[in-house]
Amino acid sequence: MLRGSEPIRESAHSAPVILRTAIRPSARTFEAGPKAPPGRSETARIGVRRWSINGDFTTLRPTGVARYARETTLALDALLAEGHPLAEGLVIDLLVPRPIENPLPLKALPVRLVSEYSRPRLPQFWVQAQLPRHVEGGLLSFCNLAPVALKRQVVCVHDLHTMIVPESYGRFFRWAHRLILPTLGRRAAALTTVSEFSRSEIVARNVAPARKVTVTYNGSDHAGHWEAARSSLGRWPDWPYVLCLGQGQRYKNMELLVRLAPALERMGLDLWVAGDIAPGKLFAEGKPTNVRLIGRVGDDDLKAALADALCFLFPSRIEGFGLPAVEAMVAGCPVVASTSPCLPEICGEAALYADPDDDGAWIDCIKRLKDDKVLRSQLVAAGKVHAAAYSWRHVAETYLKLMASIDGVGE
């Protein structure tokens, strides 16, 4: 899975300043956060369990795997702040390669800066060469790749798209994943992933044995905080439309949307495409008049677009989880999803489905939602109930259980 799709509107709130000296010469506390955790000698004396979070995700747009990392970190912070039983004796800090542009609203997690070298500034250099020297206990890594030097860590491998659909990625990206992921599967104490489908692929492709892999899924509650009233997209036209995300990877199946546009126009529907995608790349023979490219949008804008759309189209040929479908459900937008893995697993009975290569099936689903208001209302209600079952708190509690197991707590 590539990192990122659409940006999130970050919170500007900050927490009390940490007053603390560096644990190691090149690591320093630099920004808002709670009281700093004890150092190594004090940790041993009072018997606390020490873990860190790989903060590489803080340099990325918080969508895709970075969204998972951000929301899981915030949920872990909330559990520590409330004194969750599984957090007893547990101290976690967030290690970042550079100051966070929009600080996370953390209450219990200190932030430590492990400054990345300006030269060389290479992909994975900070993660593989610098980060491990500043981890004083266990490590949580949420974005696929993690330090291969560390054994006491939990790594979230969202999918194996670089192996399953390699044509969607550049050579170096594929090479890095194919080299690092099996090594992590052997060395890391535990792996997590975001669907049973991804877990089955991790096992089948010998990245890690089944006993090592736990499914956490994603959460959906972050989308409940989006506000359409804050949208800056302007006034909506009265013409009805369907919405989709425009993404460049081949497995996203954007060519289906090109083929659907004329049929949608005959039905009196526009096609709105959100995301960073050039008209020439999507429509080689010219953009149809009923297609509106709204570009990269923030969360509030996406909420507004979803709330007024007839439905959300998700035609991917493969997904690790398919978070945009669940976000659409939270926004009250019916979902028409591909029958490809793992969307039926994630969306359940709260979506309509069509084969990714069957244009007629997609048009039939859209027509049903256009003509049958009762069906559309039922799907909206079912989607909201279904999406609510995906909780970032549950994801964070899963990590607390894994850390406790690795630490031998309760044995």
GROMACS .gro file of C-alpha atoms in nm:
model
  411
    1MET     CA    1   0.000   0.000   0.000
    2LEU     CA    2   0.138   0.343  -0.087
    3ARG     CA    3   0.151   0.596   0.191
    4GLY     CA    4  -0.114   0.859   0.159
    5SER     CA    5  -0.420   0.965  -0.043
    6GLU     CA    6  -0.592   1.277   0.090
    7PRO     CA    7  -0.466   1.503   0.371
    8ILE     CA    8  -0.625   1.535   0.712
    9ARG     CA    9  -0.690   1.862   0.887
   10GLU     CA   10  -0.458   1.837   1.186
   11SER     CA   11  -0.535   1.968   1.534
   12ALA     CA   12  -0.339   2.272   1.644
   13HIS     CA   13  -0.372   2.199   2.014
   14SER     CA   14  -0.057   2.149   2.213
   15ALA     CA   15   0.018   1.994   2.551
   16PRO     CA   16   0.247   2.098   2.838
   17VAL     CA   17   0.616   2.132   2.755
   18ILE     CA   18   0.848   1.845   2.850
   19LEU     CA   19   1.146   1.950   3.055
   20ARG     CA   20   1.400   1.676   3.013
   21THR     CA   21   1.755   1.612   2.893
   22ALA     CA   22   1.832   1.376   2.612
   23ILE     CA   23   1.849   1.003   2.682
   24ARG     CA   24   2.125   0.967   2.423
   25PRO     CA   25   2.348   1.233   2.268
   26SER     CA   26   2.159   1.264   1.937
   27ALA     CA   27   1.810   1.222   2.078
   28ARG     CA   28   1.633   1.510   2.248
   29THR     CA   29   1.285   1.600   2.368
   30PHE     CA   30   1.170   1.895   2.166
   31GLU     CA   31   0.802   1.971   2.186
   32ALA     CA   32   0.473   1.959   2.371
   33GLY     CA   33   0.391   1.648   2.567
   34PRO     CA   34   0.351   1.496   2.911
   35LYS     CA   35   0.615   1.431   3.170
   36ALA     CA   36   0.907   1.241   3.024
   37PRO     CA   37   0.943   0.866   3.096
   38PRO     CA   38   1.230   0.735   3.307
   39GLY     CA   39   1.566   0.651   3.154
   40ARG     CA   40   1.711   0.301   3.133
   41SER     CA   41   1.854   0.281   3.485
   42GLU     CA   42   1.538   0.420   3.644
   43THR     CA   43   1.325   0.189   3.430
   44ALA     CA   44   1.511  -0.113   3.568
   45ARG     CA   45   1.480   0.018   3.925
   46ILE     CA   46   1.102   0.072   3.927
   47GLY     CA   47   1.018  -0.218   3.693
   48VAL     CA   48   0.830  -0.028   3.424
   49ARG     CA   49   0.790  -0.166   3.073
   50ARG     CA   50   0.944   0.064   2.817
   51TRP     CA   51   0.823   0.089   2.454
   52SER     CA   52   0.861   0.341   2.175
   53ILE     CA   53   0.660   0.422   1.863
   54ASN     CA   54   0.831   0.458   1.527
   55GLY     CA   55   0.732   0.813   1.434
   56ASP     CA   56   0.839   0.798   1.072
   57PHE     CA   57   0.470   0.845   0.985
   58THR     CA   58   0.474   1.202   1.119
   59THR     CA   59   0.664   1.313   0.807
   60LEU     CA   60   0.384   1.186   0.578
   61ARG     CA   61   0.040   1.309   0.485
   62PRO     CA   62  -0.176   1.136   0.747
   63THR     CA   63  -0.378   0.913   0.515
   64GLY     CA   64  -0.344   0.549   0.416
   65VAL     CA   65  -0.097   0.369   0.641
   66ALA     CA   66   0.001   0.700   0.800
   67ARG     CA   67  -0.362   0.752   0.902
   68TYR     CA   68  -0.354   0.415   1.074
   69ALA     CA   69  -0.033   0.511   1.254
   70ARG     CA   70  -0.163   0.851   1.361
   71GLU     CA   71  -0.498   0.728   1.491
   72THR     CA   72  -0.348   0.424   1.666
   73THR     CA   73  -0.092   0.649   1.838
   74LEU     CA   74  -0.366   0.885   1.955
   75ALA     CA   75  -0.576   0.591   2.080
   76LEU     CA   76  -0.280   0.445   2.270
   77ASP     CA   77  -0.219   0.787   2.422
   78ALA     CA   78  -0.581   0.804   2.539
   79LEU     CA   79  -0.563   0.457   2.697
   80LEU     CA   80  -0.245   0.548   2.886
   81ALA     CA   81  -0.396   0.878   3.000
   82GLU     CA   82  -0.705   0.706   3.140
   83GLY     CA   83  -0.502   0.437   3.319
   84HIS     CA   84  -0.621   0.136   3.122
   85PRO     CA   85  -0.546  -0.189   3.315
   86LEU     CA   86  -0.328  -0.322   3.031
   87ALA     CA   87  -0.118  -0.006   3.049
   88GLU     CA   88  -0.012  -0.061   3.411
   89GLY     CA   89   0.364  -0.017   3.439
   90LEU     CA   90   0.386   0.072   3.069
   91VAL     CA   91   0.576   0.376   2.941
   92ILE     CA   92   0.563   0.468   2.572
   93ASP     CA   93   0.726   0.754   2.386
   94LEU     CA   94   0.710   0.867   2.024
   95LEU     CA   95   1.041   0.892   1.836
   96VAL     CA   96   1.035   1.127   1.536
   97PRO     CA   97   1.295   1.217   1.270
   98ARG     CA   98   1.209   1.588   1.258
   99PRO     CA   99   0.985   1.833   1.447
  100ILE     CA  100   0.618   1.765   1.378
  101GLU     CA  101   0.468   2.045   1.172
  102ASN     CA  102   0.125   2.005   1.335
  103PRO     CA  103   0.186   1.853   1.680
  104LEU     CA  104  -0.040   1.568   1.782
  105PRO     CA  105  -0.272   1.643   2.077
  106LEU     CA  106  -0.099   1.395   2.308
  107LYS     CA  107  -0.172   1.368   2.680
  108ALA     CA  108   0.051   1.082   2.798
  109LEU     CA  109   0.310   1.014   2.527
  110PRO     CA  110   0.632   1.220   2.529
  111VAL     CA  111   0.784   1.301   2.192
  112ARG     CA  112   1.159   1.254   2.137
  113LEU     CA  113   1.345   1.395   1.841
  114VAL     CA  114   1.606   1.168   1.684
  115SER     CA  115   1.726   1.409   1.420
  116GLU     CA  116   1.767   1.247   1.081
  117TYR     CA  117   2.093   1.312   0.905
  118SER     CA  118   2.068   1.573   0.634
  119ARG     CA  119   2.322   1.370   0.436
  120PRO     CA  120   2.239   1.113   0.335
  121ARG     CA  121   1.862   1.169   0.347
  122LEU     CA  122   1.760   0.843   0.187
  123PRO     CA  123   1.440   0.638   0.211
  124GLN     CA  124   1.453   0.408   0.515
  125PHE     CA  125   1.792   0.538   0.631
  126TRP     CA  126   1.649   0.695   0.947
  127VAL     CA  127   1.435   0.388   1.021
  128GLN     CA  128   1.704   0.129   0.962
  129ALA     CA  129   2.025   0.306   1.067
  130GLN     CA  130   1.934   0.575   1.321
  131LEU     CA  131   1.612   0.482   1.499
  132PRO     CA  132   1.728   0.144   1.645
  133ARG     CA  133   2.006   0.310   1.851
  134HIS     CA  134   1.749   0.514   2.043
  135VAL     CA  135   1.494   0.242   2.123
  136GLU     CA  136   1.542   0.147   2.489
  137GLY     CA  137   1.279  -0.124   2.510
  138GLY     CA  138   1.031  -0.249   2.252
  139LEU     CA  139   0.920  -0.075   1.934
  140LEU     CA  140   0.583  -0.034   1.762
  141SER     CA  141   0.602   0.029   1.387
  142PHE     CA  142   0.275   0.096   1.208
  143CYS     CA  143   0.371   0.160   0.843
  144ASN     CA  144   0.488  -0.169   0.687
  145LEU     CA  145   0.865  -0.120   0.704
  146ALA     CA  146   1.055  -0.122   1.034
  147PRO     CA  147   1.412  -0.167   1.166
  148VAL     CA  148   1.532  -0.518   1.087
  149ALA     CA  149   1.791  -0.489   1.366
  150LEU     CA  150   1.529  -0.504   1.642
  151LYS     CA  151   1.362  -0.822   1.761
  152ARG     CA  152   1.149  -0.683   2.042
  153GLN     CA  153   0.900  -0.506   1.821
  154VAL     CA  154   0.550  -0.528   1.676
  155VAL     CA  155   0.521  -0.437   1.307
  156CYS     CA  156   0.203  -0.368   1.115
  157VAL     CA  157   0.226  -0.503   0.761
  158HIS     CA  158  -0.085  -0.366   0.595
  159ASP     CA  159  -0.063  -0.567   0.275
  160LEU     CA  160   0.168  -0.739   0.029
  161HIS     CA  161   0.069  -0.533  -0.275
  162THR     CA  162   0.433  -0.501  -0.382
  163MET     CA  163   0.434  -0.878  -0.432
  164ILE     CA  164   0.077  -0.926  -0.555
  165VAL     CA  165   0.048  -0.625  -0.791
  166PRO     CA  166   0.414  -0.522  -0.845
  167GLU     CA  167   0.333  -0.324  -1.161
  168SER     CA  168   0.174  -0.056  -0.942
  169TYR     CA  169   0.505   0.036  -0.775
  170GLY     CA  170   0.851   0.161  -0.863
  171ARG     CA  171   1.150  -0.071  -0.866
  172PHE     CA  172   1.315   0.058  -0.547
  173PHE     CA  173   0.985   0.051  -0.356
  174ARG     CA  174   0.926  -0.312  -0.460
  175TRP     CA  175   1.284  -0.409  -0.381
  176ALA     CA  176   1.275  -0.255  -0.033
  177HIS     CA  177   0.951  -0.431   0.061
  178ARG     CA  178   1.054  -0.768  -0.081
  179LEU     CA  179   1.384  -0.756   0.105
  180ILE     CA  180   1.271  -0.612   0.437
  181LEU     CA  181   0.929  -0.768   0.497
  182PRO     CA  182   1.039  -1.136   0.513
  183THR     CA  183   1.328  -1.036   0.740
  184LEU     CA  184   1.085  -0.861   0.973
  185GLY     CA  185   0.859  -1.164   0.960
  186ARG     CA  186   1.144  -1.379   1.093
  187ARG     CA  187   1.290  -1.137   1.347
  188ALA     CA  188   1.004  -0.929   1.492
  189ALA     CA  189   0.828  -1.059   1.801
  190ALA     CA  190   0.487  -1.010   1.639
  191LEU     CA  191   0.323  -0.880   1.324
  192THR     CA  192  -0.017  -0.720   1.285
  193THR     CA  193  -0.222  -0.658   0.974
  194VAL     CA  194  -0.555  -0.504   0.880
  195SER     CA  195  -0.769  -0.785   0.738
  196GLU     CA  196  -0.795  -1.161   0.730
  197PHE     CA  197  -0.714  -1.142   0.359
  198SER     CA  198  -0.384  -0.967   0.428
  199ARG     CA  199  -0.306  -1.216   0.702
  200SER     CA  200  -0.366  -1.507   0.464
  201GLU     CA  201  -0.129  -1.352   0.206
  202ILE     CA  202   0.141  -1.290   0.467
  203VAL     CA  203   0.125  -1.656   0.567
  204ALA     CA  204   0.089  -1.797   0.214
  205ARG     CA  205   0.387  -1.599   0.084
  206ASN     CA  206   0.606  -1.709   0.377
  207VAL     CA  207   0.657  -1.362   0.518
  208ALA     CA  208   0.559  -1.484   0.867
  209PRO     CA  209   0.391  -1.787   1.025
  210ALA     CA  210   0.024  -1.763   1.118
  211ARG     CA  211   0.097  -1.776   1.493
  212LYS     CA  212   0.287  -1.447   1.464
  213VAL     CA  213   0.020  -1.243   1.282
  214THR     CA  214  -0.272  -1.066   1.452
  215VAL     CA  215  -0.552  -0.886   1.265
  216THR     CA  216  -0.636  -0.544   1.410
  217TYR     CA  217  -0.847  -0.398   1.125
  218ASN     CA  218  -0.875  -0.014   1.117
  219GLY     CA  219  -1.091   0.232   1.306
  220SER     CA  220  -1.359   0.463   1.169
  221ASP     CA  221  -1.421   0.711   1.449
  222HIS     CA  222  -1.178   0.970   1.306
  223ALA     CA  223  -1.422   1.031   1.018
  224GLY     CA  224  -1.692   1.118   1.269
  225HIS     CA  225  -1.496   1.432   1.357
  226TRP     CA  226  -1.501   1.566   1.002
  227GLU     CA  227  -1.735   1.863   0.953
  228ALA     CA  228  -1.895   1.936   0.616
  229ALA     CA  229  -1.982   2.284   0.743
  230ARG     CA  230  -1.608   2.365   0.744
  231SER     CA  231  -1.567   2.268   0.378
  232SER     CA  232  -1.408   2.522   0.145
  233LEU     CA  233  -1.518   2.358  -0.180
  234GLY     CA  234  -1.796   2.613  -0.230
  235ARG     CA  235  -2.158   2.572  -0.331
  236TRP     CA  236  -2.265   2.233  -0.465
  237PRO     CA  237  -2.446   2.223  -0.800
  238ASP     CA  238  -2.799   2.082  -0.811
  239TRP     CA  239  -2.692   1.818  -1.064
  240PRO     CA  240  -2.665   1.473  -0.893
  241TYR     CA  241  -2.329   1.299  -0.890
  242VAL     CA  242  -2.139   0.989  -0.781
  243LEU     CA  243  -1.801   1.024  -0.609
  244CYS     CA  244  -1.477   0.830  -0.628
  245LEU     CA  245  -1.110   0.875  -0.542
  246GLY     CA  246  -0.864   0.925  -0.825
  247GLN     CA  247  -0.541   0.736  -0.754
  248GLY     CA  248  -0.254   0.652  -0.984
  249GLN     CA  249  -0.172   0.292  -0.891
  250ARG     CA  250  -0.292   0.047  -1.154
  251TYR     CA  251  -0.473  -0.176  -0.906
  252LYS     CA  252  -0.705   0.115  -0.820
  253ASN     CA  253  -0.882   0.040  -1.152
  254MET     CA  254  -0.935   0.399  -1.264
  255GLU     CA  255  -0.996   0.281  -1.621
  256LEU     CA  256  -1.337   0.154  -1.508
  257LEU     CA  257  -1.439   0.510  -1.424
  258VAL     CA  258  -1.340   0.627  -1.771
  259ARG     CA  259  -1.566   0.363  -1.923
  260LEU     CA  260  -1.855   0.445  -1.688
  261ALA     CA  261  -1.861   0.820  -1.756
  262PRO     CA  262  -2.073   0.811  -2.077
  263ALA     CA  263  -2.331   0.578  -1.921
  264LEU     CA  264  -2.352   0.800  -1.615
  265GLU     CA  265  -2.413   1.102  -1.835
  266ARG     CA  266  -2.703   0.925  -2.003
  267MET     CA  267  -2.844   0.862  -1.655
  268GLY     CA  268  -2.820   1.232  -1.573
  269LEU     CA  269  -2.528   1.186  -1.331
  270ASP     CA  270  -2.194   1.360  -1.298
  271LEU     CA  271  -1.879   1.179  -1.188
  272TRP     CA  272  -1.673   1.359  -0.925
  273VAL     CA  273  -1.313   1.247  -0.884
  274ALA     CA  274  -1.121   1.356  -0.573
  275GLY     CA  275  -0.745   1.326  -0.558
  276ASP     CA  276  -0.422   1.428  -0.725
  277ILE     CA  277  -0.468   1.295  -1.075
  278ALA     CA  278  -0.416   1.484  -1.401
  279PRO     CA  279  -0.701   1.489  -1.656
  280GLY     CA  280  -0.465   1.374  -1.932
  281LYS     CA  281  -0.359   1.071  -1.730
  282LEU     CA  282  -0.714   0.963  -1.655
  283PHE     CA  283  -0.884   1.067  -1.980
  284ALA     CA  284  -0.639   1.033  -2.270
  285GLU     CA  285  -0.903   1.133  -2.527
  286GLY     CA  286  -1.033   1.432  -2.334
  287LYS     CA  287  -1.233   1.473  -2.017
  288PRO     CA  288  -1.606   1.405  -2.056
  289THR     CA  289  -1.831   1.702  -1.981
  290ASN     CA  290  -1.996   1.524  -1.688
  291VAL     CA  291  -1.668   1.459  -1.506
  292ARG     CA  292  -1.552   1.702  -1.238
  293LEU     CA  293  -1.199   1.669  -1.101
  294ILE     CA  294  -1.205   1.835  -0.758
  295GLY     CA  295  -0.837   1.769  -0.682
  296ARG     CA  296  -0.681   1.686  -0.350
  297VAL     CA  297  -0.925   1.768  -0.073
  298GLY     CA  298  -0.910   1.790   0.304
  299ASP     CA  299  -1.119   1.577   0.534
  300ASP     CA  300  -1.396   1.834   0.580
  301ASP     CA  301  -1.420   1.879   0.203
  302LEU     CA  302  -1.436   1.504   0.154
  303LYS     CA  303  -1.711   1.479   0.416
  304ALA     CA  304  -1.914   1.743   0.232
  305ALA     CA  305  -1.866   1.572  -0.104
  306LEU     CA  306  -1.963   1.232   0.039
  307ALA     CA  307  -2.267   1.368   0.220
  308ASP     CA  308  -2.424   1.501  -0.102
  309ALA     CA  309  -2.319   1.220  -0.338
  310LEU     CA  310  -2.562   0.958  -0.464
  311CYS     CA  311  -2.301   0.696  -0.379
  312PHE     CA  312  -1.928   0.631  -0.343
  313LEU     CA  313  -1.757   0.407  -0.599
  314PHE     CA  314  -1.464   0.191  -0.489
  315PRO     CA  315  -1.350  -0.020  -0.787
  316SER     CA  316  -1.008  -0.140  -0.663
  317ARG     CA  317  -0.883  -0.480  -0.772
  318ILE     CA  318  -0.725  -0.538  -0.432
  319GLU     CA  319  -0.704  -0.363  -0.094
  320GLY     CA  320  -0.545  -0.435   0.240
  321PHE     CA  321  -0.843  -0.284   0.422
  322GLY     CA  322  -1.013  -0.021   0.206
  323LEU     CA  323  -1.053   0.261   0.459
  324PRO     CA  324  -1.221   0.508   0.216
  325ALA     CA  325  -1.522   0.276   0.193
  326VAL     CA  326  -1.567   0.279   0.570
  327GLU     CA  327  -1.516   0.657   0.583
  328ALA     CA  328  -1.791   0.694   0.322
  329MET     CA  329  -2.024   0.489   0.541
  330VAL     CA  330  -1.953   0.717   0.838
  331ALA     CA  331  -2.044   1.015   0.619
  332GLY     CA  332  -2.378   0.858   0.527
  333CYS     CA  333  -2.285   0.781   0.167
  334PRO     CA  334  -2.386   0.443   0.018
  335VAL     CA  335  -2.093   0.237  -0.110
  336VAL     CA  336  -2.065   0.042  -0.434
  337ALA     CA  337  -1.751  -0.167  -0.396
  338SER     CA  338  -1.552  -0.417  -0.597
  339THR     CA  339  -1.591  -0.788  -0.531
  340SER     CA  340  -1.211  -0.807  -0.519
  341PRO     CA  341  -1.024  -0.887  -0.195
  342CYS     CA  342  -1.075  -0.772   0.071
  343LEU     CA  343  -1.367  -0.534   0.028
  344PRO     CA  344  -1.649  -0.785   0.091
  345GLU     CA  345  -1.472  -0.881   0.416
  346ILE     CA  346  -1.454  -0.518   0.528
  347CYS     CA  347  -1.788  -0.383   0.401
  348GLY     CA  348  -2.000  -0.690   0.474
  349GLU     CA  349  -2.369  -0.648   0.392
  350ALA     CA  350  -2.350  -0.269   0.417
  351ALA     CA  351  -2.250  -0.217   0.051
  352LEU     CA  352  -2.350  -0.315  -0.301
  353TYR     CA  353  -2.091  -0.507  -0.504
  354ALA     CA  354  -1.984  -0.535  -0.866
  355ASP     CA  355  -1.708  -0.721  -1.046
  356PRO     CA  356  -1.418  -0.482  -1.120
  357ASP     CA  357  -1.436  -0.567  -1.493
  358ASP     CA  358  -1.815  -0.574  -1.533
  359ASP     CA  359  -1.917  -0.223  -1.639
  360GLY     CA  360  -2.283  -0.319  -1.660
  361ALA     CA  361  -2.291  -0.444  -1.300
  362TRP     CA  362  -2.161  -0.108  -1.176
  363ILE     CA  363  -2.422   0.082  -1.376
  364ASP     CA  364  -2.695  -0.151  -1.244
  365CYS     CA  365  -2.591  -0.083  -0.882
  366ILE     CA  366  -2.583   0.292  -0.938
  367LYS     CA  367  -2.923   0.282  -1.112
  368ARG     CA  368  -3.074   0.089  -0.822
  369LEU     CA  369  -2.959   0.354  -0.577
  370LYS     CA  370  -3.082   0.633  -0.804
  371ASP     CA  371  -3.429   0.483  -0.854
  372ASP     CA  372  -3.493   0.321  -0.515
  373LYS     CA  373  -3.486   0.576  -0.233
  374VAL     CA  374  -3.581   0.311   0.023
  375LEU     CA  375  -3.286   0.094  -0.074
  376ARG     CA  376  -3.053   0.393  -0.056
  377SER     CA  377  -3.182   0.487   0.292
  378GLN     CA  378  -3.140   0.129   0.412
  379LEU     CA  379  -2.784   0.118   0.284
  380VAL     CA  380  -2.701   0.450   0.454
  381ALA     CA  381  -2.832   0.321   0.788
  382ALA     CA  382  -2.658  -0.015   0.752
  383GLY     CA  383  -2.331   0.157   0.662
  384LYS     CA  384  -2.332   0.374   0.972
  385VAL     CA  385  -2.394   0.076   1.199
  386HIS     CA  386  -2.132  -0.134   1.022
  387ALA     CA  387  -1.865   0.137   1.027
  388ALA     CA  388  -1.917   0.196   1.399
  389ALA     CA  389  -1.785  -0.154   1.468
  390TYR     CA  390  -1.439  -0.041   1.354
  391SER     CA  391  -1.278   0.135   1.651
  392TRP     CA  392  -0.931   0.283   1.698
  393ARG     CA  393  -0.966   0.209   2.069
  394HIS     CA  394  -1.002  -0.160   1.987
  395VAL     CA  395  -0.693  -0.138   1.763
  396ALA     CA  396  -0.494   0.024   2.045
  397GLU     CA  397  -0.613  -0.235   2.299
  398THR     CA  398  -0.487  -0.507   2.066
  399TYR     CA  399  -0.141  -0.351   2.076
  400LEU     CA  400  -0.156  -0.327   2.456
  401LYS     CA  401  -0.230  -0.701   2.469
  402LEU     CA  402   0.056  -0.782   2.232
  403MET     CA  403   0.303  -0.572   2.431
  404ALA     CA  404   0.190  -0.735   2.755
  405SER     CA  405   0.236  -1.080   2.603
  406ILE     CA  406   0.585  -0.996   2.474
  407ASP     CA  407   0.675  -0.851   2.816
  408GLY     CA  408   0.550  -1.165   2.990
  409VAL     CA  409   0.286  -0.976   3.187
  410GLY     CA  410   0.033  -1.209   3.344
  411GLU     CA  411   0.234  -1.524   3.280
   0.00000   0.00000   0.00000
